[in-house]
Coordinates of C-alpha atoms in Angstrom, one line a residue:
Chain A
M12 CA 0.1 -0.1 0.0
R13 CA 1.2 3.3 -1.7
P14 CA 1.2 6.0 0.9
G15 CA -1.2 8.8 -0.5
A16 CA 0.8 10.9 -3.3
W17 CA 0.0 14.4 -1.6
E18 CA 1.5 13.6 1.4
V19 CA 4.6 12.3 0.0
A20 CA 4.6 15.4 -1.9
A21 CA 3.9 18.2 0.9
A22 CA 6.7 16.5 2.9
V23 CA 9.6 17.7 0.5
P24 CA 11.3 20.2 2.7
D25 CA 11.8 23.8 1.1
P26 CA 15.9 23.2 0.6
E27 CA 16.5 27.5 1.7
L28 CA 14.2 27.1 3.6
P29 CA 14.7 23.2 5.4
I30 CA 11.9 24.3 8.6
V31 CA 8.7 24.6 5.9
T32 CA 7.4 22.1 3.4
V33 CA 6.9 23.3 0.1
S34 CA 2.9 22.9 0.7
D35 CA 3.8 24.9 4.0
L36 CA 5.0 27.7 1.3
G37 CA 2.0 27.2 -1.1
I38 CA 4.5 26.5 -3.3
L39 CA 2.9 22.7 -4.2
R40 CA -1.1 23.9 -5.7
E41 CA -1.6 20.7 -6.5
V42 CA -1.4 16.9 -6.9
A43 CA -3.3 14.7 -9.4
Q44 CA -3.1 10.8 -8.9
D45 CA -4.5 8.1 -10.9
G46 CA -3.6 4.2 -9.9
G47 CA 1.0 4.6 -10.2
S48 CA 0.9 8.1 -12.2
V49 CA 1.3 11.2 -9.8
T50 CA 0.6 15.3 -11.5
A51 CA 1.8 17.3 -9.2
T52 CA 2.2 21.3 -9.7
I53 CA 4.2 23.5 -8.6
T54 CA 4.8 27.1 -8.7
P55 CA 7.6 29.1 -8.3
T56 CA 8.4 31.9 -5.8
Y57 CA 11.6 33.7 -8.0
S58 CA 12.2 34.3 -11.0
G59 CA 15.6 33.5 -10.8
C60 CA 15.3 31.0 -7.5
P61 CA 18.2 28.4 -7.4
A62 CA 15.6 26.6 -5.6
L63 CA 13.4 25.4 -7.6
A64 CA 15.7 22.9 -9.5
E65 CA 16.3 21.1 -6.8
I66 CA 12.4 21.1 -5.3
T67 CA 11.6 19.5 -8.5
A68 CA 14.1 16.9 -8.1
E69 CA 13.3 15.8 -5.0
L70 CA 9.3 15.6 -5.6
R71 CA 9.8 12.5 -8.0
H72 CA 12.8 11.7 -6.0
R73 CA 11.0 11.1 -2.9
L74 CA 7.4 10.7 -5.1
V75 CA 9.6 7.6 -7.1
A76 CA 10.7 6.4 -3.8
A77 CA 7.1 5.8 -2.6
G78 CA 6.5 3.9 -5.3
Y79 CA 4.8 5.9 -7.9
L80 CA 5.9 4.4 -11.2
E81 CA 4.6 7.7 -13.3
V82 CA 5.5 11.0 -12.1
E83 CA 5.5 14.2 -13.8
I84 CA 6.1 17.3 -12.4
L85 CA 4.2 20.6 -13.8
T86 CA 5.2 24.5 -13.4
R87 CA 2.0 26.7 -13.2
L88 CA 3.2 30.1 -13.5
S89 CA 0.1 32.0 -13.4
P90 CA -1.9 33.0 -11.0
P91 CA 2.3 33.7 -9.1
W92 CA 3.5 33.3 -6.6
T93 CA 2.6 35.4 -3.2
S94 CA 3.4 35.2 0.3
D95 CA -0.1 35.1 1.0
W96 CA -0.1 31.7 0.0
I97 CA 2.4 30.7 3.1
T98 CA 0.2 28.8 5.5
A99 CA -1.1 29.6 8.9
E100 CA 1.2 26.5 9.2
G101 CA 4.3 27.7 7.9
R102 CA 4.1 31.0 8.9
R103 CA 4.0 29.2 12.8
K104 CA 6.7 27.3 12.4
L105 CA 8.9 30.3 10.6
A106 CA 8.7 32.4 13.7
A107 CA 9.3 29.0 15.6
A108 CA 13.0 29.5 13.5
G109 CA 13.1 33.1 14.6
L110 CA 11.4 34.2 10.9
A111 CA 9.0 37.4 11.4
P112 CA 6.4 35.6 9.0
P113 CA 4.9 37.9 6.2
Q114 CA 2.3 41.1 6.3
A115 CA 0.1 41.1 3.9
A116 CA 1.2 41.8 0.6
R117 CA 1.0 44.6 -0.9
R118 CA -1.4 44.6 -5.1
H119 CA -1.6 46.4 -7.5
S120 CA -3.5 45.8 -10.7
G121 CA -2.0 49.1 -12.1
S122 CA 1.2 51.2 -11.6
V123 CA 3.3 50.2 -8.6
P124 CA 3.2 53.4 -6.7
L125 CA 7.3 54.4 -5.5
T126 CA 7.7 53.4 -1.7
L127 CA 11.1 54.9 -0.1
L128 CA 10.3 54.7 3.2
A129 CA 8.3 52.7 5.7
A130 CA 7.3 50.7 3.1
R131 CA 5.4 48.5 6.0
P132 CA 4.3 48.9 9.4
A133 CA 6.7 47.9 12.8
V134 CA 7.8 44.0 12.0
S135 CA 7.4 42.2 15.7
C136 CA 10.6 40.6 17.1
P137 CA 10.1 36.9 16.2
R138 CA 12.0 36.3 19.9
C139 CA 10.5 39.0 22.2
G140 CA 7.4 40.1 19.9
S141 CA 9.0 43.5 20.3
A142 CA 6.6 45.8 17.8
R143 CA 10.9 48.2 18.0
T144 CA 12.7 46.9 15.3
A145 CA 14.5 48.3 12.6
R146 CA 15.6 47.7 9.4
T147 CA 18.5 46.4 8.3
A148 CA 18.7 45.5 5.4
E149 CA 16.2 44.8 2.8
F150 CA 17.8 42.5 0.9
S151 CA 19.2 39.1 3.1
G152 CA 20.6 36.1 2.4
T153 CA 18.1 35.2 -0.1
A154 CA 15.6 37.8 -2.2
C155 CA 12.8 35.9 0.0
K156 CA 14.1 37.2 3.5
A157 CA 15.1 41.1 4.7
L158 CA 17.2 42.4 8.0
Y159 CA 15.6 43.3 10.6
R160 CA 17.0 44.0 14.2
C161 CA 15.1 44.9 17.6
D162 CA 16.5 47.5 19.6
D163 CA 14.4 45.5 22.6
C164 CA 16.8 42.6 23.1
L165 CA 18.9 43.4 20.5
E166 CA 18.9 40.2 18.2
P167 CA 19.3 40.4 14.7
F168 CA 16.4 38.9 13.0
E169 CA 15.3 38.2 9.6
Y170 CA 11.9 39.4 7.5
V171 CA 10.1 36.7 5.1
K172 CA 9.2 39.6 3.0
E173 CA 5.6 40.4 1.7
H174 CA 5.5 39.5 -1.9
Chain B
M104 CA 27.3 -6.5 -8.1
T105 CA 25.1 -3.9 -10.5
Q106 CA 26.9 -4.1 -13.7
H107 CA 27.7 -0.3 -15.0
D108 CA 29.0 0.3 -18.8
S109 CA 30.4 3.5 -17.5
P110 CA 31.7 4.3 -13.9
F111 CA 29.2 7.9 -14.9
D112 CA 26.3 5.5 -14.9
L113 CA 25.8 5.2 -10.7
L114 CA 26.2 9.7 -11.5
A115 CA 23.5 9.7 -13.8
R116 CA 21.5 7.2 -11.6
D117 CA 18.9 9.1 -9.4
D118 CA 18.1 7.5 -6.3
E119 CA 19.5 9.0 -2.8
D120 CA 22.2 10.2 -3.6
H121 CA 20.9 12.3 -6.6
R122 CA 22.1 15.5 -4.9
W123 CA 26.1 14.7 -5.8
A124 CA 26.8 17.9 -7.6
F125 CA 23.9 20.8 -7.0
G126 CA 22.7 22.1 -10.4
T127 CA 24.4 20.3 -13.2
G128 CA 20.7 19.2 -13.8
F129 CA 20.3 23.1 -15.2
T130 CA 17.1 22.1 -16.6
D131 CA 14.4 24.1 -18.9
P132 CA 13.1 27.0 -16.8
L133 CA 10.1 26.6 -18.9
A134 CA 10.2 22.8 -18.3
G135 CA 6.2 21.7 -17.6
V136 CA 4.9 24.9 -18.3
D137 CA 2.4 24.7 -21.5
T138 CA 4.0 26.8 -24.4
A139 CA 1.7 26.6 -27.2
V140 CA 1.6 30.3 -28.7
P141 CA -1.6 30.9 -29.1
E142 CA -4.3 31.7 -31.8
G143 CA -3.6 35.4 -32.9
V144 CA -0.3 35.6 -31.2
D145 CA 2.9 36.7 -34.1
A146 CA 5.1 34.1 -33.0
K147 CA 7.8 35.4 -34.3
A148 CA 6.9 39.5 -33.0
L149 CA 6.8 37.7 -29.8
A150 CA 9.8 35.4 -30.1
A151 CA 11.6 38.6 -30.9
Y152 CA 10.7 41.3 -28.3
C153 CA 11.3 38.3 -25.3
L154 CA 14.9 38.1 -27.1
M155 CA 15.3 42.6 -27.0
L156 CA 13.9 41.6 -22.7
G157 CA 15.3 39.2 -22.4
D158 CA 19.0 40.5 -23.6
D159 CA 18.3 43.5 -21.2
A160 CA 18.3 41.4 -17.9
L161 CA 21.1 39.2 -18.8
I162 CA 23.7 42.3 -19.8
F163 CA 22.4 44.1 -17.0
S164 CA 22.2 41.2 -14.7
H165 CA 26.4 40.6 -15.6
R166 CA 27.2 44.0 -14.7
L167 CA 25.6 43.7 -11.1
Q168 CA 27.8 40.4 -11.3
Q169 CA 30.7 41.9 -11.8
W170 CA 29.8 44.3 -8.6
I171 CA 29.8 40.8 -6.3
T172 CA 32.8 41.3 -3.5
N173 CA 33.6 44.6 -4.4
L174 CA 30.4 46.5 -2.4
P175 CA 31.0 48.6 0.2
E176 CA 29.1 46.6 3.1
L177 CA 27.7 43.4 3.3
E178 CA 24.5 44.4 3.3
E179 CA 25.0 45.7 -0.2
E180 CA 26.5 42.3 -1.8
T181 CA 23.2 40.9 -1.0
A182 CA 20.9 42.9 -2.6
V183 CA 22.5 43.0 -5.2
A184 CA 23.2 39.8 -5.8
N185 CA 19.7 38.8 -5.3
I186 CA 18.9 42.0 -7.7
A187 CA 21.1 40.2 -10.2
L188 CA 19.6 37.2 -9.6
D189 CA 16.7 37.8 -9.7
L190 CA 17.1 38.8 -13.6
L191 CA 19.1 36.6 -14.4
G192 CA 16.0 34.1 -13.8
Q193 CA 13.9 36.3 -15.6
A194 CA 15.9 35.8 -18.8
R195 CA 16.9 32.9 -18.6
M196 CA 12.4 32.6 -18.8
L197 CA 12.3 34.6 -21.8
L198 CA 15.2 33.4 -23.9
A199 CA 13.7 29.8 -23.3
R200 CA 10.1 31.7 -24.5
A201 CA 12.1 33.7 -27.4
A202 CA 13.8 30.2 -28.6
G203 CA 10.6 28.2 -27.9
A204 CA 8.3 31.0 -30.1
D205 CA 10.6 31.0 -32.5
P206 CA 13.8 28.6 -33.1
S207 CA 15.4 29.8 -35.9
L208 CA 16.6 32.3 -33.5
A209 CA 19.2 29.7 -31.1
P210 CA 22.1 29.3 -33.2
P211 CA 22.9 25.6 -33.8
V212 CA 24.5 23.9 -31.3
L213 CA 23.2 20.9 -30.3
A214 CA 24.5 19.9 -27.2
Y215 CA 23.8 23.2 -25.3
P216 CA 19.4 24.1 -24.4
Q217 CA 18.6 27.0 -26.8
E218 CA 19.0 29.5 -24.0
D219 CA 22.2 28.3 -23.5
R220 CA 23.0 29.0 -27.4
L221 CA 21.1 32.1 -27.2
A222 CA 23.5 33.4 -24.5
F223 CA 26.4 31.9 -25.4
F224 CA 26.5 31.6 -29.1
R225 CA 25.2 34.7 -30.0
T226 CA 28.1 37.5 -31.3
E227 CA 27.6 40.8 -30.8
S228 CA 25.2 42.2 -33.3
Q229 CA 22.7 39.4 -32.7
F230 CA 22.1 41.0 -29.0
K231 CA 19.6 43.0 -28.6
N232 CA 19.4 44.9 -25.5
V233 CA 19.7 48.2 -24.5
R234 CA 22.5 50.2 -24.6
L235 CA 21.8 51.2 -21.1
A236 CA 22.1 47.4 -19.6
E237 CA 26.2 47.0 -20.8
W238 CA 27.2 50.8 -18.9
A239 CA 30.7 49.9 -16.9
D240 CA 29.4 51.5 -13.9
G241 CA 32.5 53.7 -13.0
D242 CA 31.1 53.7 -8.9
F243 CA 28.1 52.7 -6.6
A244 CA 27.2 55.9 -7.6
E245 CA 26.7 54.7 -11.3
L246 CA 25.2 51.6 -10.0
V247 CA 22.6 53.0 -8.3
A248 CA 21.8 55.2 -11.2
R249 CA 21.9 52.8 -13.8
L250 CA 19.9 50.3 -11.3
L251 CA 16.4 53.8 -10.9
I252 CA 16.9 53.8 -14.8
F253 CA 16.1 50.7 -15.7
A254 CA 14.6 49.2 -12.7
S255 CA 11.5 52.5 -13.3
W256 CA 11.4 51.4 -17.0
R257 CA 11.2 47.7 -17.1
L258 CA 8.6 47.8 -14.3
A259 CA 5.7 50.5 -16.1
L260 CA 6.8 48.0 -18.9
F261 CA 6.0 44.9 -17.2
E262 CA 3.3 46.3 -15.8
R263 CA 1.5 46.4 -19.4
L264 CA 2.4 43.7 -20.6
R265 CA 0.7 40.9 -17.1
D266 CA -2.1 41.7 -19.9
T267 CA -0.3 41.0 -22.8
A268 CA -1.6 38.2 -25.3
D269 CA 0.5 35.8 -24.9
P270 CA 0.1 33.9 -21.6
V271 CA 3.8 33.1 -20.8
L272 CA 4.6 36.3 -21.2
A273 CA 2.3 37.7 -19.5
A274 CA 3.1 34.9 -16.6
I275 CA 6.5 36.3 -16.7
A276 CA 6.1 39.8 -16.4
A277 CA 3.2 39.4 -13.4
K278 CA 5.8 37.5 -11.1
G279 CA 8.3 40.3 -12.6
V280 CA 6.5 42.7 -11.2
H281 CA 7.0 41.9 -7.8
E282 CA 10.7 41.6 -8.6
L283 CA 11.0 45.1 -9.8
T284 CA 9.2 46.8 -7.2
Y285 CA 12.0 46.0 -5.1
H286 CA 15.0 46.7 -7.5
R287 CA 13.7 50.4 -8.1
D288 CA 12.7 51.5 -4.8
Y289 CA 16.6 49.4 -3.1
A290 CA 18.2 52.0 -6.2
A291 CA 16.0 55.1 -5.1
G292 CA 16.3 54.4 -1.9
W293 CA 20.4 55.1 -2.2
V294 CA 20.1 57.6 -4.4
V295 CA 18.0 60.0 -2.1
R296 CA 20.4 59.1 1.2
L297 CA 23.6 59.9 -1.5
G298 CA 22.1 62.6 -2.8
E299 CA 21.1 64.1 0.1
G300 CA 24.1 63.2 1.8
T301 CA 27.1 65.6 2.4
E302 CA 28.8 67.4 -0.3
L303 CA 30.9 64.7 -2.0
S304 CA 28.5 62.0 -2.5
H305 CA 26.3 65.3 -3.4
E306 CA 28.1 66.0 -6.0
R307 CA 29.1 62.3 -7.2
M308 CA 25.7 61.4 -7.4
Q309 CA 24.7 63.9 -9.6
R310 CA 27.7 63.5 -12.3
A311 CA 26.4 59.8 -11.8
V312 CA 22.8 60.9 -13.3
V313 CA 24.8 62.8 -16.6
A314 CA 26.7 60.5 -17.2
L315 CA 24.0 58.1 -17.1
W316 CA 21.5 60.1 -19.1
P317 CA 22.4 59.5 -22.7
F318 CA 21.0 56.3 -22.5
V319 CA 17.0 57.5 -21.6
D320 CA 16.0 58.1 -24.4
E321 CA 16.9 55.0 -26.2
L322 CA 14.0 53.6 -23.6
F323 CA 11.6 54.6 -24.8
I324 CA 11.7 54.2 -28.9
D325 CA 9.1 52.4 -30.8
H326 CA 10.4 49.5 -32.5
Q327 CA 8.2 47.0 -34.7
A328 CA 8.4 44.0 -32.5
E329 CA 7.4 45.8 -28.9
L330 CA 4.4 44.4 -27.7
V331 CA 4.3 47.1 -25.7
A332 CA 5.4 50.7 -27.3
P333 CA 7.8 51.9 -24.8
S334 CA 6.9 55.2 -25.6
G335 CA 3.6 55.3 -24.5
V336 CA 5.6 54.7 -20.4
R337 CA 7.6 58.0 -20.5
G338 CA 5.4 60.1 -18.6
E339 CA 4.9 57.8 -16.0
V340 CA 8.7 56.1 -16.0
D341 CA 9.8 60.8 -15.9
A342 CA 7.3 60.9 -13.2
V343 CA 8.5 58.2 -10.5
L344 CA 13.1 59.4 -12.0
D345 CA 11.7 63.9 -10.9
T346 CA 10.2 62.6 -7.9
V347 CA 13.0 60.6 -7.1
F348 CA 15.6 63.8 -8.5
E349 CA 13.3 65.7 -6.2
L350 CA 14.0 64.2 -3.2
A351 CA 17.2 63.6 -3.6
A352 CA 18.2 67.3 -4.6
L353 CA 19.4 66.1 -8.3
D354 CA 18.9 68.6 -11.0
R355 CA 17.2 66.8 -13.5
P356 CA 20.6 67.0 -17.0
Q357 CA 20.1 68.2 -19.7
V358 CA 22.1 66.3 -21.8
A359 CA 21.9 64.6 -25.4
A360 CA 20.6 61.0 -26.0
L361 CA 23.7 59.1 -27.8
G362 CA 23.1 59.1 -31.4
A363 CA 22.5 56.3 -33.2
V364 CA 25.3 54.3 -35.7
A365 CA 24.2 54.3 -39.2
G366 CA 20.6 54.7 -37.7
R367 CA 20.8 51.5 -35.3
R368 CA 21.1 51.2 -31.4
G369 CA 20.5 48.8 -28.8
R370 CA 17.8 47.1 -30.0
D371 CA 19.0 47.1 -34.0
G372 CA 22.1 45.3 -32.2
A373 CA 24.8 47.9 -31.7
H374 CA 26.7 48.4 -29.5
T375 CA 28.9 50.2 -27.2
E376 CA 32.2 49.1 -27.1
A377 CA 31.9 48.3 -23.6
M378 CA 29.8 45.2 -24.6
G379 CA 32.0 43.0 -26.6
Y380 CA 33.7 43.3 -22.9
V381 CA 31.7 41.7 -21.0
L382 CA 30.9 39.4 -24.3
A383 CA 34.5 38.1 -23.8
E384 CA 33.6 37.7 -20.4
L385 CA 30.6 35.7 -20.3
Q386 CA 31.2 33.7 -23.5
S387 CA 34.7 32.7 -23.4
V388 CA 34.6 29.4 -21.2
A389 CA 31.5 27.9 -23.1
R390 CA 32.6 28.2 -26.4
A391 CA 36.7 27.6 -25.9
N392 CA 35.1 24.2 -24.2
P393 CA 31.4 23.8 -26.3
E394 CA 31.4 20.3 -24.6
A395 CA 32.2 21.3 -20.1
T396 CA 29.3 20.8 -17.8
W397 CA 28.8 21.9 -14.5

């Protein structure tokens, strides 16, 4: 008896943020199972994200290892991924790992207004909960995170950007 | 014991060791995407336009990559590296889309995927990027000024391309809008900080804007292949730049545009001297070792 294809696919960790899975992040959109064949659909996050090739390989690997003979991984570009798709469980895991989860994404159908300072409301410190934090860099180790510092507990932390 | 014809069979096998060399299995960035060109869309025109936008991103990304390890602070290293990565990702998808819609664009170097053939095996006159993309930044002020101009212009184009008839290009644009918004705001923040900073930083920021201004007009010249007329976004881009210049206490330059060469500019394959150096660095390994994999 094979485990369910969704459960297998959903357990694949994100290569950059292994504390959360591809389903927590909303990257895994759909898993269709027909007997021994599976079609999994994913939506990439950032255009140049190098994790995508790794995620595709890992999905295929785990599904094959679970006994599915035919595995197809489809990429869906539209609608584009948004951080709003990160689940409540995913947000809880991020915060528990010291990463501030994203605020609601700003959506613009027309032209995007220029924002210079105070682009987003205060981000709370994932360690002490203080709202007295300051952004130190809009880009951190990866494109999807910004770097912050807490002015109360003085610890630096990363914020997963709204996108 | 399992028999193998070649020890490389073991490397290619998809087992627990499939991560043996990350990145070696580079796949088509549009793998698994429905890439049929819809009825009513001119495939040649679509390909020509994707090539222009892809070349802009590829060459601009390469110039940003050259900054890595030379930036003033670690935070700027990560920012510029991430921006370069976003643009490289856009380039890969756009070049793959161009070659998919018009396979005659890609030089016949069959060992390579189409996007790589376009990147590594075209000659200078076959690159259709605007000349702003190939400029070698003399200092950090030029980097942020060039990024501000480029990202503001590209964002305005991508906003409109979200509604274009080809669903693949529309999806690439929709994704790119979020990325370019961050790029523009990052660059604008630095232009304001330097423009409003010390006497010296102000002077160098103003000098950078003047140095780059000759490349601006070319961005808005209409070309037959474009699905969004660049002349139509000039007002929006000017408004953004004027806002930033005012906050940065910078004067909008009054300098002549860079001329055409026998009527040809970047979009026609006529480039500045800087382009040859970019391509030499970008292409030499692939051309010297066409069988190499990495």
